[in-house]
mmCIF file of C-alpha atoms and ligand atoms in Angstrom:
data_model
loop_
_atom_site.group_PDB
_atom_site.id
_atom_site.type_symbol
_atom_site.label_atom_id
_atom_site.label_comp_id
_atom_site.label_asym_id
_atom_site.label_seq_id
_atom_site.Cartn_x
_atom_site.Cartn_y
_atom_site.Cartn_z
ATOM 1 C CA LEU A 186 11.507 -28.993 4.269
ATOM 2 C CA GLU A 187 12.940 -26.598 1.378
ATOM 3 C CA VAL A 188 9.619 -27.060 -0.428
ATOM 4 C CA ILE A 189 7.160 -26.490 2.435
ATOM 5 C CA GLN A 190 9.243 -23.263 3.230
ATOM 6 C CA LYS A 191 8.797 -21.833 -0.350
ATOM 7 C CA ILE A 192 5.029 -22.920 -0.423
ATOM 8 C CA SER A 193 4.428 -21.234 2.903
ATOM 9 C CA ALA A 194 6.113 -17.928 1.585
ATOM 10 C CA GLY A 195 4.170 -18.620 -1.561
ATOM 11 C CA GLU A 196 1.016 -18.229 0.958
ATOM 12 C CA VAL A 197 2.337 -14.535 1.810
ATOM 13 C CA ILE A 198 3.209 -13.600 -1.456
ATOM 14 C CA GLU A 199 0.967 -14.964 -4.246
ATOM 15 C CA SER A 200 1.310 -12.146 -6.900
ATOM 16 C CA PRO A 201 3.143 -9.506 -7.975
ATOM 17 C CA VAL A 202 0.723 -6.950 -6.299
ATOM 18 C CA ASP A 203 1.432 -8.254 -3.057
ATOM 19 C CA CYS A 204 4.930 -8.061 -3.360
ATOM 20 C CA VAL A 205 4.397 -4.294 -4.629
ATOM 21 C CA LYS A 206 2.416 -3.740 -1.792
ATOM 22 C CA GLU A 207 4.858 -5.208 1.026
ATOM 23 C CA LEU A 208 7.795 -3.011 -0.317
ATOM 24 C CA VAL A 209 5.760 0.033 -0.882
ATOM 25 C CA GLU A 210 4.578 -0.385 2.993
ATOM 26 C CA ASN A 211 8.345 -0.887 4.086
ATOM 27 C CA SER A 212 8.958 2.287 2.332
ATOM 28 C CA LEU A 213 6.376 4.091 3.737
ATOM 29 C CA ASP A 214 7.211 2.742 7.059
ATOM 30 C CA ALA A 215 10.917 4.185 6.602
ATOM 31 C CA LYS A 216 9.296 7.499 6.149
ATOM 32 C CA SER A 217 10.137 8.192 3.125
ATOM 33 C CA SER A 218 8.927 11.507 1.093
ATOM 34 C CA ARG A 219 9.360 9.763 -2.444
ATOM 35 C CA VAL A 220 8.768 6.305 -3.444
ATOM 36 C CA ASP A 221 9.631 5.358 -6.957
ATOM 37 C CA VAL A 222 8.110 2.141 -8.415
ATOM 38 C CA GLU A 223 8.923 0.317 -11.397
ATOM 39 C CA ILE A 224 7.194 -2.960 -13.057
ATOM 40 C CA ILE A 225 8.088 -5.053 -16.112
ATOM 41 C CA LYS A 226 5.732 -7.268 -17.286
ATOM 42 C CA GLY A 227 3.099 -6.493 -14.878
ATOM 43 C CA GLY A 228 5.813 -7.297 -12.125
ATOM 44 C CA LYS A 229 5.909 -11.080 -13.275
ATOM 45 C CA ARG A 230 9.519 -10.401 -14.633
ATOM 46 C CA TYR A 231 10.942 -7.476 -12.583
ATOM 47 C CA ILE A 232 9.390 -5.073 -9.943
ATOM 48 C CA SER A 233 11.403 -2.652 -8.186
ATOM 49 C CA VAL A 234 10.969 -0.359 -5.325
ATOM 50 C CA ARG A 235 13.291 2.350 -4.512
ATOM 51 C CA ASP A 236 12.566 5.031 -1.277
ATOM 52 C CA ASN A 237 14.771 7.890 0.277
ATOM 53 C CA GLY A 238 13.848 6.830 3.770
ATOM 54 C CA THR A 239 15.995 5.915 6.644
ATOM 55 C CA GLY A 240 17.644 3.014 5.038
ATOM 56 C CA ILE A 241 18.703 -0.011 6.532
ATOM 57 C CA HIS A 242 21.504 -0.343 8.695
ATOM 58 C CA ARG A 243 24.576 -2.171 7.387
ATOM 59 C CA ASP A 244 24.373 -4.701 10.354
ATOM 60 C CA ASP A 245 20.889 -5.574 9.852
ATOM 61 C CA MET A 246 21.346 -6.193 6.140
ATOM 62 C CA GLU A 247 21.238 -10.093 6.327
ATOM 63 C CA LYS A 248 18.683 -9.925 9.058
ATOM 64 C CA VAL A 249 15.767 -8.247 7.118
ATOM 65 C CA ILE A 250 15.517 -11.409 4.925
ATOM 66 C CA GLN A 251 15.195 -13.709 8.069
ATOM 67 C CA ARG A 252 11.852 -15.104 9.206
ATOM 68 C CA TRP A 253 10.180 -13.127 11.916
ATOM 69 C CA SER A 254 12.634 -10.168 12.009
ATOM 70 C CA THR A 255 11.250 -6.510 12.187
ATOM 71 C CA SER A 256 12.517 -3.922 13.923
ATOM 72 C CA LYS A 257 8.704 -2.366 13.948
ATOM 73 C CA ILE A 258 7.701 -4.151 17.115
ATOM 74 C CA LYS A 259 9.187 -4.049 20.773
ATOM 75 C CA ASP A 260 6.719 -5.768 22.785
ATOM 76 C CA VAL A 261 3.397 -7.297 22.590
ATOM 77 C CA SER A 262 1.607 -4.367 23.847
ATOM 78 C CA ASP A 263 2.962 -2.626 20.978
ATOM 79 C CA LEU A 264 0.282 -4.562 18.989
ATOM 80 C CA LEU A 265 -2.241 -2.504 20.170
ATOM 81 C CA SER A 266 -0.929 0.995 18.930
ATOM 82 C CA ILE A 267 0.496 -0.207 15.775
ATOM 83 C CA THR A 268 1.087 2.783 13.188
ATOM 84 C CA SER A 269 3.290 0.941 11.162
ATOM 85 C CA PHE A 270 1.983 -0.914 8.100
ATOM 86 C CA GLY A 271 4.527 -3.831 8.469
ATOM 87 C CA PHE A 272 5.273 -5.807 11.936
ATOM 88 C CA ARG A 273 5.336 -9.185 11.492
ATOM 89 C CA GLY A 274 8.643 -9.416 9.553
ATOM 90 C CA GLU A 275 7.592 -12.206 6.759
ATOM 91 C CA ALA A 276 7.436 -10.093 4.124
ATOM 92 C CA LEU A 277 11.169 -9.721 2.567
ATOM 93 C CA TYR A 278 11.619 -13.395 4.015
ATOM 94 C CA ALA A 279 8.934 -14.395 1.687
ATOM 95 C CA ILE A 280 9.970 -12.416 -1.566
ATOM 96 C CA ALA A 281 13.550 -13.956 -0.937
ATOM 97 C CA MET A 282 12.204 -17.029 -0.756
ATOM 98 C CA VAL A 283 10.548 -16.985 -4.155
ATOM 99 C CA SER A 284 12.327 -14.553 -6.190
ATOM 100 C CA ARG A 285 15.792 -13.555 -7.119
ATOM 101 C CA LEU A 286 16.201 -10.379 -5.186
ATOM 102 C CA VAL A 287 18.600 -7.655 -5.019
ATOM 103 C CA ILE A 288 18.383 -5.217 -1.778
ATOM 104 C CA LYS A 289 20.383 -1.820 -2.027
ATOM 105 C CA SER A 290 20.385 0.387 1.294
ATOM 106 C CA ARG A 291 22.165 3.153 2.724
ATOM 107 C CA PHE A 292 21.522 3.844 6.418
ATOM 108 C CA PHE A 293 20.699 7.642 6.657
ATOM 109 C CA GLN A 294 24.263 7.724 9.030
ATOM 110 C CA ASP A 295 26.385 6.351 6.726
ATOM 111 C CA GLN A 296 28.595 7.486 3.732
ATOM 112 C CA LEU A 297 28.029 4.607 1.331
ATOM 113 C CA GLY A 298 25.087 1.744 0.931
ATOM 114 C CA ILE A 299 25.283 -2.147 0.829
ATOM 115 C CA LYS A 300 24.135 -3.894 -2.246
ATOM 116 C CA MET A 301 22.908 -7.496 -1.365
ATOM 117 C CA ARG A 302 22.245 -10.381 -3.800
ATOM 118 C CA VAL A 303 19.855 -12.849 -2.818
ATOM 119 C CA GLU A 304 18.597 -16.246 -4.341
ATOM 120 C CA ASP A 305 16.529 -19.135 -2.760
ATOM 121 C CA GLY A 306 16.574 -17.015 0.259
ATOM 122 C CA LYS A 307 20.378 -17.576 0.203
ATOM 123 C CA VAL A 308 22.730 -14.432 0.418
ATOM 124 C CA LEU A 309 25.140 -14.912 -2.856
ATOM 125 C CA GLU A 310 26.749 -11.639 -2.779
ATOM 126 C CA LYS A 311 27.324 -8.453 -0.276
ATOM 127 C CA GLN A 312 29.044 -5.308 -1.471
ATOM 128 C CA GLU A 313 29.361 -1.546 -0.506
ATOM 129 C CA ILE A 314 27.979 0.880 -3.389
ATOM 130 C CA GLY A 315 27.935 4.480 -3.759
ATOM 131 C CA MET A 316 23.980 5.660 -3.398
ATOM 132 C CA GLN A 317 21.426 7.865 -2.186
ATOM 133 C CA ILE A 318 20.105 7.757 1.316
ATOM 134 C CA GLY A 319 17.421 5.055 1.009
ATOM 135 C CA THR A 320 16.502 1.759 -0.189
ATOM 136 C CA CYS A 321 15.949 0.185 -3.505
ATOM 137 C CA VAL A 322 14.549 -3.679 -3.426
ATOM 138 C CA GLU A 323 14.593 -5.311 -6.979
ATOM 139 C CA VAL A 324 12.520 -8.523 -7.504
ATOM 140 C CA TYR A 325 13.561 -10.620 -10.788
ATOM 141 C CA ASP A 326 11.352 -13.347 -12.071
ATOM 142 C CA LEU A 327 8.846 -14.016 -9.142
ATOM 143 C CA PHE A 328 8.119 -17.368 -8.458
ATOM 144 C CA TYR A 329 10.932 -18.940 -10.528
ATOM 145 C CA ASN A 330 11.180 -21.658 -8.324
ATOM 146 C CA LEU A 331 7.678 -22.159 -7.626
ATOM 147 C CA PRO A 332 6.167 -23.018 -10.708
ATOM 148 C CA VAL A 333 3.066 -24.005 -9.302
ATOM 149 C CA ARG A 334 2.184 -20.368 -8.335
ATOM 150 C CA LEU A 335 3.780 -18.969 -11.765
ATOM 151 C CA ARG A 336 1.244 -20.990 -13.259
ATOM 152 C CA PHE A 337 -1.585 -19.501 -11.197
ATOM 153 C CA LEU A 338 -0.493 -15.414 -12.264
ATOM 154 C CA LYS A 339 -2.897 -13.590 -14.237
ATOM 155 C CA LYS A 340 -2.288 -12.177 -17.391
ATOM 156 C CA GLU A 341 0.560 -9.139 -17.770
ATOM 157 C CA ASP A 342 -2.414 -6.814 -18.510
ATOM 158 C CA THR A 343 -4.687 -7.762 -14.941
ATOM 159 C CA GLU A 344 -1.420 -7.832 -13.164
ATOM 160 C CA ARG A 345 -0.596 -4.626 -14.078
ATOM 161 C CA ASN A 346 -3.797 -3.042 -13.538
ATOM 162 C CA ARG A 347 -4.078 -4.408 -9.873
ATOM 163 C CA ILE A 348 -0.682 -2.763 -9.320
ATOM 164 C CA ILE A 349 -1.981 0.600 -10.658
ATOM 165 C CA LYS A 350 -5.045 0.390 -8.472
ATOM 166 C CA LEU A 351 -2.685 -0.204 -5.261
ATOM 167 C CA MET A 352 -0.926 2.609 -5.830
ATOM 168 C CA LYS A 353 -3.576 4.580 -6.368
ATOM 169 C CA GLU A 354 -4.823 3.770 -3.018
ATOM 170 C CA TYR A 355 -1.294 4.710 -1.393
ATOM 171 C CA ALA A 356 -1.140 7.820 -3.316
ATOM 172 C CA LEU A 357 -4.628 8.852 -1.856
ATOM 173 C CA SER A 358 -3.603 7.803 1.576
ATOM 174 C CA LYS A 359 -0.484 9.353 1.680
ATOM 175 C CA TRP A 360 -0.579 12.662 -0.386
ATOM 176 C CA ASP A 361 2.551 14.461 1.031
ATOM 177 C CA VAL A 362 4.447 11.332 -0.694
ATOM 178 C CA HIS A 363 6.163 11.861 -4.174
ATOM 179 C CA PHE A 364 4.937 8.629 -5.909
ATOM 180 C CA THR A 365 5.975 7.124 -9.435
ATOM 181 C CA LEU A 366 4.752 4.166 -11.233
ATOM 182 C CA THR A 367 6.176 3.275 -14.474
ATOM 183 C CA SER A 368 5.484 0.306 -16.181
ATOM 184 C CA ASN A 369 7.324 -1.425 -19.029
ATOM 185 C CA GLY A 370 9.516 1.888 -19.429
ATOM 186 C CA ARG A 371 6.427 4.138 -19.602
ATOM 187 C CA LYS A 372 5.811 6.167 -16.819
ATOM 188 C CA VAL A 373 2.078 5.638 -15.482
ATOM 189 C CA PHE A 374 2.216 8.634 -13.108
ATOM 190 C CA ASP A 375 4.229 10.894 -11.288
ATOM 191 C CA LEU A 376 2.152 12.729 -8.347
ATOM 192 C CA TYR A 377 4.351 15.305 -6.794
ATOM 193 C CA PRO A 378 3.845 15.925 -3.341
ATOM 194 C CA CYS A 379 0.600 17.533 -2.338
ATOM 195 C CA GLN A 380 -0.309 20.212 -0.026
ATOM 196 C CA ASP A 381 -3.853 18.657 0.884
ATOM 197 C CA VAL A 382 -5.620 15.576 0.025
ATOM 198 C CA LYS A 383 -8.047 17.462 -2.273
ATOM 199 C CA GLU A 384 -4.927 18.397 -4.572
ATOM 200 C CA ARG A 385 -3.631 14.934 -4.750
ATOM 201 C CA ILE A 386 -7.452 13.492 -5.807
ATOM 202 C CA GLN A 387 -7.662 16.297 -8.569
ATOM 203 C CA LEU A 388 -3.955 15.847 -9.797
ATOM 204 C CA LEU A 389 -4.334 12.008 -9.583
ATOM 205 C CA PHE A 390 -7.852 12.077 -11.688
ATOM 206 C CA GLY A 391 -7.220 14.776 -13.582
ATOM 207 C CA GLN A 392 -10.640 16.525 -12.722
ATOM 208 C CA LYS A 393 -12.405 18.786 -10.309
ATOM 209 C CA PHE A 394 -13.776 17.169 -7.150
ATOM 210 C CA GLU A 395 -16.383 18.577 -4.593
ATOM 211 C CA GLU A 396 -15.184 18.259 -0.882
ATOM 212 C CA ARG A 397 -17.783 17.232 1.699
ATOM 213 C CA LYS A 398 -17.192 16.725 5.704
ATOM 214 C CA ASN A 399 -19.220 15.545 8.686
ATOM 215 C CA SER A 400 -18.359 14.458 11.966
ATOM 216 C CA LYS A 401 -20.235 13.000 15.412
ATOM 217 C CA ASN A 402 -19.023 11.459 18.369
ATOM 218 C CA GLY A 403 -15.578 11.152 17.469
ATOM 219 C CA VAL A 404 -16.235 9.883 13.939
ATOM 220 C CA SER A 405 -15.468 11.629 11.000
ATOM 221 C CA VAL A 406 -16.185 11.560 7.436
ATOM 222 C CA SER A 407 -14.358 13.626 4.439
ATOM 223 C CA LEU A 408 -15.941 12.718 1.003
ATOM 224 C CA TYR A 409 -14.523 13.909 -2.261
ATOM 225 C CA THR A 410 -16.846 13.484 -5.451
ATOM 226 C CA SER A 411 -15.780 13.944 -8.992
ATOM 227 C CA LEU A 412 -17.776 16.383 -10.881
ATOM 228 C CA GLU A 413 -17.703 14.603 -13.655
ATOM 229 C CA ASN A 414 -19.707 11.439 -14.582
ATOM 230 C CA THR A 415 -17.197 8.724 -15.355
ATOM 231 C CA ARG A 416 -16.776 4.982 -14.705
ATOM 232 C CA GLY A 417 -17.793 5.243 -11.055
ATOM 233 C CA GLU A 418 -14.651 4.223 -8.392
ATOM 234 C CA VAL A 419 -15.175 4.134 -5.022
ATOM 235 C CA TYR A 420 -11.865 4.228 -2.861
ATOM 236 C CA LEU A 421 -12.336 4.188 0.999
ATOM 237 C CA PHE A 422 -9.629 4.662 3.923
ATOM 238 C CA VAL A 423 -10.301 3.910 7.583
ATOM 239 C CA ASN A 424 -7.779 5.993 9.507
ATOM 240 C CA SER A 425 -5.547 6.604 6.589
ATOM 241 C CA ARG A 426 -5.462 3.240 5.681
ATOM 242 C CA PRO A 427 -6.979 1.901 2.240
ATOM 243 C CA VAL A 428 -9.542 -0.603 3.443
ATOM 244 C CA GLN A 429 -12.528 -2.921 1.711
ATOM 245 C CA ASN A 430 -15.922 -3.119 3.316
ATOM 246 C CA ARG A 431 -18.814 -4.318 0.950
ATOM 247 C CA ASN A 432 -21.469 -3.211 2.699
ATOM 248 C CA LEU A 433 -20.337 0.541 3.296
ATOM 249 C CA LEU A 434 -18.892 0.538 -0.617
ATOM 250 C CA GLU A 435 -22.327 -0.209 -1.678
ATOM 251 C CA TYR A 436 -23.852 2.186 0.393
ATOM 252 C CA ILE A 437 -21.769 5.025 -0.986
ATOM 253 C CA ARG A 438 -21.740 4.076 -4.521
ATOM 254 C CA LYS A 439 -25.861 4.605 -3.771
ATOM 255 C CA THR A 440 -25.509 7.612 -2.404
ATOM 256 C CA VAL A 441 -22.826 9.543 -4.109
ATOM 257 C CA GLY A 442 -24.116 7.698 -7.612
ATOM 258 C CA TYR A 443 -22.699 5.306 -9.547
ATOM 259 C CA LYS A 444 -20.896 7.235 -12.217
ATOM 260 C CA LYS A 445 -18.744 9.530 -9.714
ATOM 261 C CA VAL A 446 -15.495 8.617 -8.586
ATOM 262 C CA CYS A 447 -15.520 9.074 -4.924
ATOM 263 C CA VAL A 448 -12.869 8.931 -2.446
ATOM 264 C CA CYS A 449 -14.087 8.672 1.173
ATOM 265 C CA TYR A 450 -11.835 8.912 4.388
ATOM 266 C CA ILE A 451 -13.508 8.092 7.624
ATOM 267 C CA ASP A 452 -11.726 8.554 10.900
ATOM 268 C CA LEU A 453 -12.550 7.043 14.115
ATOM 269 C CA PRO A 454 -11.074 5.739 17.359
ATOM 270 C CA PRO A 455 -8.802 2.691 16.937
ATOM 271 C CA TYR A 456 -11.274 0.545 19.187
ATOM 272 C CA MET A 457 -13.983 1.253 16.899
ATOM 273 C CA VAL A 458 -12.825 -0.655 14.229
ATOM 274 C CA ASP A 459 -11.590 -4.288 14.126
ATOM 275 C CA VAL A 460 -7.977 -4.179 12.552
ATOM 276 C CA ASN A 461 -7.476 -7.729 11.076
ATOM 277 C CA VAL A 462 -3.916 -8.744 11.834
ATOM 278 C CA HIS A 463 -3.916 -10.836 8.932
ATOM 279 C CA PRO A 464 -1.395 -8.734 6.642
ATOM 280 C CA LYS A 465 -3.710 -9.553 3.265
ATOM 281 C CA LYS A 466 -7.029 -8.918 4.449
ATOM 282 C CA ARG A 467 -8.305 -5.326 3.601
ATOM 283 C CA GLU A 468 -11.852 -6.331 4.912
ATOM 284 C CA VAL A 469 -12.602 -4.065 8.358
ATOM 285 C CA LYS A 470 -15.097 -4.297 10.246
ATOM 286 C CA ILE A 471 -16.440 -0.921 11.560
ATOM 287 C CA TYR A 472 -18.562 -1.027 14.904
ATOM 288 C CA LYS A 473 -20.089 2.416 14.283
ATOM 289 C CA GLU A 474 -21.291 1.321 10.916
ATOM 290 C CA ASN A 475 -24.380 2.615 11.092
ATOM 291 C CA LEU A 476 -23.342 5.920 12.409
ATOM 292 C CA VAL A 477 -21.181 6.472 9.218
ATOM 293 C CA LYS A 478 -23.507 5.537 7.011
ATOM 294 C CA GLU A 479 -25.734 8.412 8.708
ATOM 295 C CA LEU A 480 -22.740 11.131 8.279
ATOM 296 C CA ILE A 481 -22.718 10.135 4.551
ATOM 297 C CA ARG A 482 -26.276 10.147 4.440
ATOM 298 C CA GLU A 483 -26.556 13.916 5.802
ATOM 299 C CA LEU A 484 -23.849 15.071 3.427
ATOM 300 C CA PHE A 485 -26.149 14.769 0.697
ATOM 301 C CA LYS A 486 -29.459 16.133 1.989
ATOM 302 C CA LYS A 487 -30.520 19.431 0.877
ATOM 303 C CA THR A 488 -29.311 21.499 3.633
ATOM 304 C CA PRO A 489 -25.866 19.809 4.080
ATOM 305 C CA PRO A 490 -24.985 19.822 7.958
ATOM 306 C CA TYR A 491 -21.688 20.824 7.008
ATOM 307 C CA PHE A 492 -23.003 24.346 6.443
ATOM 308 C CA ASN A 493 -24.257 24.888 10.028
ATOM 309 C CA PHE A 494 -21.428 25.521 12.236
HETATM 310 P P1 ADP B 625 8.095 -5.799 8.904
HETATM 311 O O1 ADP B 625 7.828 -4.500 7.811
HETATM 312 O O2 ADP B 625 6.644 -6.484 8.886
HETATM 313 O O3 ADP B 625 8.695 -5.499 9.853
HETATM 314 P P2 ADP B 625 9.585 -6.980 6.229
HETATM 315 O O4 ADP B 625 9.887 -8.360 6.252
HETATM 316 O O5 ADP B 625 8.721 -6.440 5.705
HETATM 317 O O6 ADP B 625 8.917 -7.215 7.841
HETATM 318 O O7 ADP B 625 10.989 -6.195 6.449
HETATM 319 C C1 ADP B 625 11.532 -6.623 7.361
HETATM 320 C C2 ADP B 625 12.686 -5.473 8.491
HETATM 321 O O8 ADP B 625 13.321 -4.607 7.167
HETATM 322 C C3 ADP B 625 11.612 -4.415 8.603
HETATM 323 O O9 ADP B 625 11.524 -4.447 9.888
HETATM 324 C C4 ADP B 625 12.807 -2.814 8.813
HETATM 325 O O10 ADP B 625 13.603 -2.938 9.511
HETATM 326 C C5 ADP B 625 13.467 -3.718 7.388
HETATM 327 N N1 ADP B 625 13.094 -2.874 5.970
HETATM 328 C C6 ADP B 625 12.669 -3.088 5.130
HETATM 329 N N2 ADP B 625 12.414 -2.501 4.188
HETATM 330 C C7 ADP B 625 12.751 -1.239 4.531
HETATM 331 C C8 ADP B 625 13.273 0.105 3.788
HETATM 332 N N3 ADP B 625 12.481 0.150 2.521
HETATM 333 N N4 ADP B 625 13.518 0.698 4.429
HETATM 334 C C9 ADP B 625 14.079 0.688 5.791
HETATM 335 N N5 ADP B 625 14.005 -0.615 6.151
HETATM 336 C C10 ADP B 625 13.347 -0.948 5.567
HETATM 337 MG MG1 MG B 626 6.726 -4.878 5.958
#
């Protein structure tokens, strides 16, 4: 049974980037205005995510590593209006099963925090500590007890680059949150909270961007393209969430040019997107995809509609 549990936990968390994703989403769900991420050896040796959010209530500390324990869904009808990233209550459980975990948290109404050490899913130690309000989750030696998974991890560089890419996506989705990323003791970025998304984009990529906006029938598109030509990259967000959509990504590349960095935000009513409830699938289906394409195409015509009010 133990092995089966570990393996199924390993399905939820397959790599360091999955781990970082879950922890950062928890921090954002906890309304943090600052999230600091630190990794060592591409996250294989060490991952830490520290936030200044609401913290975890002391009575809930042991619950958070139980399977299917979530504070985010009250009843099934909530499923239709999920605003938080997480809601399955599986991530911390899964991470706890396949790593050495330390969770420190101080609930916003408490004077002291709790530090809890977990190994193989079991609590080894719990004590009060002095700390700032918020939560810090540290993951040591991911998959130390699951050699199969360990063997399939990519090289340090590859794992690190995946984490950097992921963090850029969150930085672009939550531009009012202060994000830092440190790798092997070196700052990869330190992004102070921004007034608007354009400021964050320019700060992150270190160059000027052009802004274009268009909307029709409840669908709106905001598109930012780099002025300089570089290695082209497209970041796509639907209702503020980083998503993948091959078709649309290719369409955007073709339209803005393959050498531009492009950040595209699409906002539409929730019923127009197929939210995949599988936590790891970023691929979304958009029912009005053609309308989205039309809006993008119009943005690059000679007389862009965004000048006609
Ligand atoms: P989910 O996010 O799906 O609810 P998780 O396993 O990721 O499940 O987390 C379990 C619970 O632990 C969350 O519902 C939340 O109550 C609590 N929690 C986890 N991380 C944090 C955090 N950084 N700040 C506050 N609460 C947290
Ligand atoms: Mg979660």
